[in-house]
Tab-separated table of C-alpha atoms in Angstrom:
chain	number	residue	atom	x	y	z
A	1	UNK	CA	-91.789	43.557	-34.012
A	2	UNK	CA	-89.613	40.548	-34.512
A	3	UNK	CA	-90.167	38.250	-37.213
A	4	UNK	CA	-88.474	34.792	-36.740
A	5	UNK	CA	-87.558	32.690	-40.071
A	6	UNK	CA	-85.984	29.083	-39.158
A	7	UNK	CA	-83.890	27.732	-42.100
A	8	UNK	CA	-85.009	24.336	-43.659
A	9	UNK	CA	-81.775	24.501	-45.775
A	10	UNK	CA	-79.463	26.533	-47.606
A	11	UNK	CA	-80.732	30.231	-49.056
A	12	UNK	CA	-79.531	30.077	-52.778
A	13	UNK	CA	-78.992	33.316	-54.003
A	14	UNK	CA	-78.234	33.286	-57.852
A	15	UNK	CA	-76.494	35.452	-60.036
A	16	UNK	CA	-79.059	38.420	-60.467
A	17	UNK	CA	-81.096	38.142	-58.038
A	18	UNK	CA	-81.005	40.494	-54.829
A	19	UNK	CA	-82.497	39.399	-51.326
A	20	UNK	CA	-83.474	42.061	-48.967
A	21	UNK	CA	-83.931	41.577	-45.484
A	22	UNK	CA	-85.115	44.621	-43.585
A	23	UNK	CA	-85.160	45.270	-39.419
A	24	UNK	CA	-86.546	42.792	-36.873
A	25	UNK	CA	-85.636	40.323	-38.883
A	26	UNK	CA	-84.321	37.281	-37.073
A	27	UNK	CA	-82.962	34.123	-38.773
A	28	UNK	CA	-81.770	31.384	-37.396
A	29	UNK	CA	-79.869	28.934	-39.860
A	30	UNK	CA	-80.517	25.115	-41.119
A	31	UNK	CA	-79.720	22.390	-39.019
A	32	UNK	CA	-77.221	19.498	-40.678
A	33	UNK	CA	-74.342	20.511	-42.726
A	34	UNK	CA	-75.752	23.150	-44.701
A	35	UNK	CA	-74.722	26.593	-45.156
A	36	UNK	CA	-77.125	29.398	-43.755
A	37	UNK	CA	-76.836	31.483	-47.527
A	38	UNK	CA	-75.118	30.629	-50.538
A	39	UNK	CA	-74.514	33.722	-52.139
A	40	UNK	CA	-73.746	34.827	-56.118
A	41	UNK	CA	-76.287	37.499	-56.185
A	42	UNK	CA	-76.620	40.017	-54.016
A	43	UNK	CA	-77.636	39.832	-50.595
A	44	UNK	CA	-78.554	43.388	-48.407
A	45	UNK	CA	-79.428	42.929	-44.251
A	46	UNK	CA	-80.388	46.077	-42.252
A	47	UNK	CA	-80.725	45.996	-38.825
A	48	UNK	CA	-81.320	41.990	-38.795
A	49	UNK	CA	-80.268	39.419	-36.615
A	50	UNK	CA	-78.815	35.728	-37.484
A	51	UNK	CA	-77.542	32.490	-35.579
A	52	UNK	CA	-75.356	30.132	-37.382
A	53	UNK	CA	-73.765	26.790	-36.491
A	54	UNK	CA	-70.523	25.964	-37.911
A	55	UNK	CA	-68.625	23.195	-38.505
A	56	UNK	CA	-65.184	22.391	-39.381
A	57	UNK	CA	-64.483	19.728	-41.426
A	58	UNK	CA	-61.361	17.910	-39.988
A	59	UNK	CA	-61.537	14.905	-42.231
A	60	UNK	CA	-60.029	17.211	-45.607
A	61	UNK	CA	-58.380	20.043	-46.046
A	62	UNK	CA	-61.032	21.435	-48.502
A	63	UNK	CA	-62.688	24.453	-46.498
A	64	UNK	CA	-65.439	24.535	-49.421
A	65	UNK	CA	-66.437	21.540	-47.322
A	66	UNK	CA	-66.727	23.527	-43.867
A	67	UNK	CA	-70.189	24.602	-42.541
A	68	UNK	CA	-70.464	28.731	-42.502
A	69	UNK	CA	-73.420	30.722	-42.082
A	70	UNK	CA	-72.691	33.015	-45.303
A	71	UNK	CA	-70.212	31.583	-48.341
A	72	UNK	CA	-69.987	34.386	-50.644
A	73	UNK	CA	-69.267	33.585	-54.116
A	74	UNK	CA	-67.076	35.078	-57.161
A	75	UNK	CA	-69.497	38.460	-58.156
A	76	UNK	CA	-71.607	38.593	-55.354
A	77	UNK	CA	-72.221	41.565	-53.543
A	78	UNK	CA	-73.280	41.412	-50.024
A	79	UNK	CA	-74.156	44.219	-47.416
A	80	UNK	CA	-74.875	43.896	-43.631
A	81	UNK	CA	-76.015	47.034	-41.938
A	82	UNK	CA	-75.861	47.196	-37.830
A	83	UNK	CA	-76.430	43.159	-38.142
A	84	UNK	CA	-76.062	41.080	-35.259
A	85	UNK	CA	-74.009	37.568	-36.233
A	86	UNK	CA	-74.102	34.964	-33.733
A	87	UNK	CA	-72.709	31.278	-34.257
A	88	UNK	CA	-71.703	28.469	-32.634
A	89	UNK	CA	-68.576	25.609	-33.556
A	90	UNK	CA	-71.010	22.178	-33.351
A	91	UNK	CA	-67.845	20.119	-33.250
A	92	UNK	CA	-67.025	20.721	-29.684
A	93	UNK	CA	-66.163	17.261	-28.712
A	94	UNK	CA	-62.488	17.721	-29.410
A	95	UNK	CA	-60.363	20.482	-28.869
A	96	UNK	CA	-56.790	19.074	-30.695
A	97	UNK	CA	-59.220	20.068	-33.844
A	98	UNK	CA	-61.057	23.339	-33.162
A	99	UNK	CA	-58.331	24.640	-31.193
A	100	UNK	CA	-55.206	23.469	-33.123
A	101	UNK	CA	-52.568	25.880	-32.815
A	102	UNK	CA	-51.915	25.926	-36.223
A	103	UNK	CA	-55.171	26.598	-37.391
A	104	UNK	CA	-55.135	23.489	-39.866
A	105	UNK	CA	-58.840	23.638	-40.101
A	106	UNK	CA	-61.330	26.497	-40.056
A	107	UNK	CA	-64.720	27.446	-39.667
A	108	UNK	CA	-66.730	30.935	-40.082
A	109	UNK	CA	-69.542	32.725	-39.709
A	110	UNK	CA	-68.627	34.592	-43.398
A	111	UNK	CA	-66.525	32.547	-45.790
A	112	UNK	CA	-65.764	35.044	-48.862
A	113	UNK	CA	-64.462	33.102	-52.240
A	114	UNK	CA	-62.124	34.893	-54.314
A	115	UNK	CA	-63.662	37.713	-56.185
A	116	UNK	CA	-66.501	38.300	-53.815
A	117	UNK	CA	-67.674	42.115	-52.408
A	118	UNK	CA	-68.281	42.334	-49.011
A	119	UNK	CA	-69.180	45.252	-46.710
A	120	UNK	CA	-69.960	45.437	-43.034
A	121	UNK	CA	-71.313	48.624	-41.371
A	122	UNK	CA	-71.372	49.295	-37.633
A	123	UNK	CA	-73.115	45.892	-36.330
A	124	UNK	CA	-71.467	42.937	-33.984
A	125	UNK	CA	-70.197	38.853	-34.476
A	126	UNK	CA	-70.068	36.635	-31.985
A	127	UNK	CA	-69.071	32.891	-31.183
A	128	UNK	CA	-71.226	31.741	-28.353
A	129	UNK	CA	-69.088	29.147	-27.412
A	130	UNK	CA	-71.833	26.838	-26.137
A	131	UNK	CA	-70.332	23.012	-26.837
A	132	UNK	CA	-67.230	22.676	-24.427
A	133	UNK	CA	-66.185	25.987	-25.556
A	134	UNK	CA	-65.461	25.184	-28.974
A	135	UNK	CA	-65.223	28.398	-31.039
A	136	UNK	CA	-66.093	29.257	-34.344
A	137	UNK	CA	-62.798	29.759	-36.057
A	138	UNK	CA	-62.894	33.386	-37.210
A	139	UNK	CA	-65.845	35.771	-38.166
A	140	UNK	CA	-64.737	36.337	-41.335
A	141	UNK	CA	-62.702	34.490	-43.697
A	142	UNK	CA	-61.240	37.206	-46.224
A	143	UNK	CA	-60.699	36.236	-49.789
A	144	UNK	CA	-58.136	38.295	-52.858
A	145	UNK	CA	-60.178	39.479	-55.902
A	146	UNK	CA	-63.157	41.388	-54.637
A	147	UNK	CA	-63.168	44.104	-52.371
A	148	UNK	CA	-63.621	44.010	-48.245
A	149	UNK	CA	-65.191	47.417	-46.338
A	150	UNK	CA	-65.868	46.620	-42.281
A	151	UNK	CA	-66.724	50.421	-41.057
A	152	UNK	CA	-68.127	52.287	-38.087
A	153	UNK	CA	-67.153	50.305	-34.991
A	154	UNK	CA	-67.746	46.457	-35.918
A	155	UNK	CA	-67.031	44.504	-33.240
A	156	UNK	CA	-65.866	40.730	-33.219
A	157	UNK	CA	-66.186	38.627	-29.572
A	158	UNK	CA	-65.072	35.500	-28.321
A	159	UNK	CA	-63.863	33.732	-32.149
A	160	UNK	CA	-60.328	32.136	-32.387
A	161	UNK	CA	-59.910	35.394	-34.683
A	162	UNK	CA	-62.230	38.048	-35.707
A	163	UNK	CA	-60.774	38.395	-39.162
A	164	UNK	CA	-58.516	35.581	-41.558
A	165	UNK	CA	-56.453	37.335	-44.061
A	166	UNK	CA	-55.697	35.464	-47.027
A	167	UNK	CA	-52.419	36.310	-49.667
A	168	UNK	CA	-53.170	39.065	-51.538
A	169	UNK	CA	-55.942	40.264	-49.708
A	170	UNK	CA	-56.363	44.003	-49.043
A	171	UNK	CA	-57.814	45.079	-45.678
A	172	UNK	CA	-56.985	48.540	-45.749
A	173	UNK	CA	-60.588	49.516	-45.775
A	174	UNK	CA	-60.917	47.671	-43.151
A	175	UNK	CA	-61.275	50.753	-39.786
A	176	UNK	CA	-58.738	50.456	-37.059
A	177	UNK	CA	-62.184	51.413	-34.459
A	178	UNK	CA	-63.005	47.390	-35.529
A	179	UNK	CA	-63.416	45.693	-32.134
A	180	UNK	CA	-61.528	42.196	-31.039
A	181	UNK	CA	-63.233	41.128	-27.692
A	182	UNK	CA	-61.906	37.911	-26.186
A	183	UNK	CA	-59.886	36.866	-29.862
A	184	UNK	CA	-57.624	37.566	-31.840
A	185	UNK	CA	-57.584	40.488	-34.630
A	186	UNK	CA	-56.224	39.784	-38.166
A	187	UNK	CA	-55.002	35.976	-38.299
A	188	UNK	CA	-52.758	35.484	-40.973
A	189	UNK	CA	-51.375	31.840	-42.013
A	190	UNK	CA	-48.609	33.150	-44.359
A	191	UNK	CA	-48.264	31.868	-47.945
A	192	UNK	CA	-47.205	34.126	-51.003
A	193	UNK	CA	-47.939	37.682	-52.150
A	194	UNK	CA	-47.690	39.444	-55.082
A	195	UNK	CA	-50.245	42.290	-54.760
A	196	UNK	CA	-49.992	45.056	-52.524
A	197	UNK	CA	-51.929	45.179	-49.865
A	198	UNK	CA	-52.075	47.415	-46.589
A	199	UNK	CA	-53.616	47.001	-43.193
A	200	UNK	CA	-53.650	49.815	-40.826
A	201	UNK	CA	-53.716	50.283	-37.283
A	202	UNK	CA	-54.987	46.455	-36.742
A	203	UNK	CA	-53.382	43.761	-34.317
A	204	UNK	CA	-52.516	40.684	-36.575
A	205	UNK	CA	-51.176	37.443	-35.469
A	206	UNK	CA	-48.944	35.507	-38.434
A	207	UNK	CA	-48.601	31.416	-37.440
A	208	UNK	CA	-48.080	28.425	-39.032
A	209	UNK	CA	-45.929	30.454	-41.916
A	210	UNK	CA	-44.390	33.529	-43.162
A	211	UNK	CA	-45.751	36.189	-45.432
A	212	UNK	CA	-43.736	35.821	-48.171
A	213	UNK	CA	-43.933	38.938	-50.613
A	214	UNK	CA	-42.967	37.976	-53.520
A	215	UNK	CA	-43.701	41.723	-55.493
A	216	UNK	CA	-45.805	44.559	-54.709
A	217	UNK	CA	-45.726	46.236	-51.581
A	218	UNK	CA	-46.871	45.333	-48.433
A	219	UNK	CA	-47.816	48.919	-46.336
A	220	UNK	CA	-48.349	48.268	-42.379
A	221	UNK	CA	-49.266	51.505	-40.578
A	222	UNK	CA	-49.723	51.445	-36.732
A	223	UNK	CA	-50.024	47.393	-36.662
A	224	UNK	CA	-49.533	45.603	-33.923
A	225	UNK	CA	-47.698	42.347	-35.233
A	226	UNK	CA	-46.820	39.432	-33.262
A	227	UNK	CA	-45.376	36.738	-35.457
A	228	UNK	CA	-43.170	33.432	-34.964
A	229	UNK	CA	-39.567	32.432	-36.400
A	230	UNK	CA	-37.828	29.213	-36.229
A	231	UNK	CA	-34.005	28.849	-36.775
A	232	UNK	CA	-33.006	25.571	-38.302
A	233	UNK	CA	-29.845	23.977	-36.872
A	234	UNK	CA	-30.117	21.142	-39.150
A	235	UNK	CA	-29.258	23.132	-42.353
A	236	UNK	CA	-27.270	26.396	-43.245
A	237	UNK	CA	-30.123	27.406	-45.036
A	238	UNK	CA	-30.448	30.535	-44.203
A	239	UNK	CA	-33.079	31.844	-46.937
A	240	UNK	CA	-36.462	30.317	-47.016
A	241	UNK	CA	-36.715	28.408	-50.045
A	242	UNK	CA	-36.601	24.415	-50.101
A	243	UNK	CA	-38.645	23.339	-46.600
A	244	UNK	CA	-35.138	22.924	-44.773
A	245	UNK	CA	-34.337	26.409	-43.804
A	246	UNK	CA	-35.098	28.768	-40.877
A	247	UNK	CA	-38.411	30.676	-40.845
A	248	UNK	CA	-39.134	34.537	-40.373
A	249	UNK	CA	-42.248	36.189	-40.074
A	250	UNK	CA	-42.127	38.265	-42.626
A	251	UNK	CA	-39.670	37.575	-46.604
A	252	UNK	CA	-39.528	39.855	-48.973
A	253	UNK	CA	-38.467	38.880	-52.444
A	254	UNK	CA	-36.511	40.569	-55.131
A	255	UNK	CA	-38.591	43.266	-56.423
A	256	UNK	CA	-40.429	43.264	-53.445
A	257	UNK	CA	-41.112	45.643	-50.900
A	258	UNK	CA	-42.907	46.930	-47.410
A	259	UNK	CA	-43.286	50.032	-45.808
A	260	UNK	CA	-43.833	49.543	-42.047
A	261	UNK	CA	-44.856	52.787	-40.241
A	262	UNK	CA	-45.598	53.271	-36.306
A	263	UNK	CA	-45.923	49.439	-36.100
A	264	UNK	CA	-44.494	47.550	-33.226
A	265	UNK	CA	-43.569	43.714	-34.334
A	266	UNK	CA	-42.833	40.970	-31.530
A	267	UNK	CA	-41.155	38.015	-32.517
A	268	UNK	CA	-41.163	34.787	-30.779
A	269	UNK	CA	-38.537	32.443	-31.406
A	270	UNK	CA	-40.264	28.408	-31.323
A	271	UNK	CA	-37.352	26.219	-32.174
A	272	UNK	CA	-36.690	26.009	-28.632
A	273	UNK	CA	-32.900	24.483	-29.280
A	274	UNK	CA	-30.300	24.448	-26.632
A	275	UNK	CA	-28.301	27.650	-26.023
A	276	UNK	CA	-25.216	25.875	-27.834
A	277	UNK	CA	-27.266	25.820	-31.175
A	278	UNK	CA	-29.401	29.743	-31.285
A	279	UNK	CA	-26.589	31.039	-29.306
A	280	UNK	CA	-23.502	29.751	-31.405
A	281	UNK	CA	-21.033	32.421	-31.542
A	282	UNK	CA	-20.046	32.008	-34.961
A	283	UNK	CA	-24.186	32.617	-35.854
A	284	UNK	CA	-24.175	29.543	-37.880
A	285	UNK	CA	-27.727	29.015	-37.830
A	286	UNK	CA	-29.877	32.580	-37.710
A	287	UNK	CA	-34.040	33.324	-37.602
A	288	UNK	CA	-34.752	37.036	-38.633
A	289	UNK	CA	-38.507	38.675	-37.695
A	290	UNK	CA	-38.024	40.532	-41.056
A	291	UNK	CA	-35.633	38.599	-44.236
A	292	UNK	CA	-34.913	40.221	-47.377
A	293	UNK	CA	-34.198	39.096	-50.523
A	294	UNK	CA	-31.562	40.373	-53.383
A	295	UNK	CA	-33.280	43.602	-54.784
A	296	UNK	CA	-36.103	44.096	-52.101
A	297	UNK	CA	-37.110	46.927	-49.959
A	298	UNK	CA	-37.956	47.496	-46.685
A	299	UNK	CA	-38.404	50.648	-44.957
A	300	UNK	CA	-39.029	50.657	-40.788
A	301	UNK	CA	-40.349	54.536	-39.772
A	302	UNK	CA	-40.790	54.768	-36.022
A	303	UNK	CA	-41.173	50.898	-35.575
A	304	UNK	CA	-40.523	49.146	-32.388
A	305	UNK	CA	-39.467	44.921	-33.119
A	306	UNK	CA	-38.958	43.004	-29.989
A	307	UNK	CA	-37.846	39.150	-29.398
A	308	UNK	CA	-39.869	38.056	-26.644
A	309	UNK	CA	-37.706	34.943	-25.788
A	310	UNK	CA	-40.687	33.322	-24.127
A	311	UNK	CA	-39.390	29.906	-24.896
A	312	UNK	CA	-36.592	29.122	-23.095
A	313	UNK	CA	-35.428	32.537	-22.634
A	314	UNK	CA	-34.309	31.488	-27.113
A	315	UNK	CA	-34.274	34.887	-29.216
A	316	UNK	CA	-34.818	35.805	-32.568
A	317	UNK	CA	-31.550	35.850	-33.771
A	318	UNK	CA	-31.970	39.388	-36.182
A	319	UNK	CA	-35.004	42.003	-36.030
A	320	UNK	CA	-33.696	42.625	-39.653
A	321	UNK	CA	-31.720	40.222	-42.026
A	322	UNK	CA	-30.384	42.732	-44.860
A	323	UNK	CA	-29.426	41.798	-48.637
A	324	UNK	CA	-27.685	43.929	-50.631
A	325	UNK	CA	-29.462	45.298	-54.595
A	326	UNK	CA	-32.747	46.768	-52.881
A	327	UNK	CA	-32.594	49.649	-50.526
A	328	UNK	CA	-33.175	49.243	-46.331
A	329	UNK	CA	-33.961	52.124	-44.439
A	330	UNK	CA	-34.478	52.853	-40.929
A	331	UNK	CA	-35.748	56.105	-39.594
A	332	UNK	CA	-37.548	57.753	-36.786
A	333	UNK	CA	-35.972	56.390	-33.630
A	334	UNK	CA	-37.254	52.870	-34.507
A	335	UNK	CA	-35.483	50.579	-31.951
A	336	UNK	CA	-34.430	46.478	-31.846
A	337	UNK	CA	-35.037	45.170	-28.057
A	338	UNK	CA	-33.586	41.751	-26.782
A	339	UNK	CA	-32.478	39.936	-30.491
A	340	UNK	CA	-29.369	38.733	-30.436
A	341	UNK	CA	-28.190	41.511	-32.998
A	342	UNK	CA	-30.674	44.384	-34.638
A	343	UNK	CA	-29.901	44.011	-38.103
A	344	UNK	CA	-27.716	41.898	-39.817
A	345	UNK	CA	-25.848	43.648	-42.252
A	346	UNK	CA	-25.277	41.683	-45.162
A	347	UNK	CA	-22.020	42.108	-47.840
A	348	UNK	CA	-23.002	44.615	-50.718
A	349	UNK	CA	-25.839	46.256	-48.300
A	350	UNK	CA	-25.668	50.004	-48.143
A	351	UNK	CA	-26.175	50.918	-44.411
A	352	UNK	CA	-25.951	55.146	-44.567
């Protein structure tokens, strides 16, 4: 038997307090822009159902403002057991906003704040995609500080992404059998790192920005990353630093380091300059998918990183840009495709 709860407004659930909601349970959220549950307690869902709309706020930048059906607080724990998640974006009267390419604003069916526990067991998300086929941005919005588990075949449909990873964020326990129908995987918008985190065997998309690792180590194993540089003719800034330089996808600082195992990276190159400016023979002005700092470390073990030149026929200029006081290694037949070089081998770098 089904038992059908319409929301009046938001589901508080304060520190303490545990809310239970058992099988056959459907709930559809609040109309307006409230959240479906507000959570600092503890919230467990077996075998329940839930419809959501979102809303993405594209008057601020402040996602606290964005409509999501869960926003999990600092100490909360919350558990969803073979749970169906449906939503649907409610501002579909403009796609510049729901669909910017950027992702400048956001919307999701779970928002986790820093510190918040979340697991997910077996169970499916969805964005129905009713209103001019605006989407909900992702199904859920990862926060650093608590701890994320999504386990035994989750599957994500027909969001922008299924997953947002946020700096320092680790989503190693979250299972490569997670399922991306119609969306992206992991969307990540860059921005700085300093724990270490790990992803395995996931797809991720990195846009807007680079992941810049500024300590700890960043572990990739069997990741399928597809990330954007942009070489900057206007400036011999090389190193990303000051806003006027070229961008990679990935910058490791001094002290810094990844580990990239079985992964296969694809750059695309978006400057889109004329051949006299990315192909200068002199390599004046350079984009690398991977840059390290003085006194980082990178290792590649049976990687593949390929420049896709999709925009007019415009490489990556280096798979690898090299610095010398760290260590780079390169093992296991990893290979460089269509860049103008593989690795750029910096003074003071040890290549044996």
């Amino acid at each position: 038997t089904t038992r059908v709860y319409q929301l009046d407004e938001t589901v508080v659930i304060p520190e303490g307090v545990t809310l239970t909601i058992g099988p056959g349970t459907f709930v559809l959220g609040p109309d307006g822009a409230n959240n479906g549950f507000d959570v600092t307690g503890d919230l467990v869902a077996t075998e329940a159902s839930f419809f959501f709309e979102t809303y993405l706020n594209v008057y601020s930048d402040q996602f606290d403002t964005t409509k999501s059906g869960f926003r999990l607080h600092s100490g909360s724990t919350t558990a969803l057991t073979d749970c169906t998640v449906l939503t649907q974006e409610s501002r579909g009267y403009d796609s510049d906003y729901w669909n910017d390419s950027i992702f400048r604003w956001q919307s999701a069916a779970v928002w986790m704040l820093d510190g918040a526990d979340l697991t997910v067991d077996g169970g499916q998300f969805e964005s129905l995609n009713g209103l001019e086929g605006a989407r909900t941005t992702v199904g859920i919005r990862t926060a650093p500080g608590g701890t994320l588990a999504v386990q035994n075949g989750v599957s994500f449909k027909q969001f922008r992404a299924g997953l947002m990873w946020t700096p320092n964020t680790n989503l190693v326990n979250v299972s490569s059998d997670s399922e991306f129908v119609g969306c992206l995987g992991v969307l990540s918008l860059g921005g700085r790192q300093t724990a270490s985190v790990s992803v395995i065997g996931l797809p991720i998309r990195i846009v807007r920005s680079y992941i810049d690792q500024a300590a700890g180590q960043l572990t990739l194993t069997d990741c399928d990353v597809d990330l954007d540089t942009h070489l900057n003719v206007y400036s011999d800034q090389v190193l990303p630093d000051n806003g006027n330089e070229s961008r990679p996808g990935i910058m490791l600082r001094d002290g810094a380091s990844a580990v990239l195992t079985g992964c296969t990276v694809r750059s695309r190159e978006v400057s889109g300059y004329s051949s006299n400016n990315w192909n200068d023979s002199a390599y004046r002005w350079q984009s690398a998918a991977i840059i390290m700092r003085n006194g980082s470390n990178l290792t590649l073990d049976g990687c593949e990183l390929e420049s896709l030149n999709e925009i007019e026929d415009t490489p990556t200029t280096f798979g690898v840009r090299s610095a010398p006081g760290g260590t780079l290694t390169i093992r296991g037949n990893t290979s460089f495709k269509s860049f103008r070089a593989g690795a750029y081998w910096s003074p003071g770098v040890d290549l044996a």
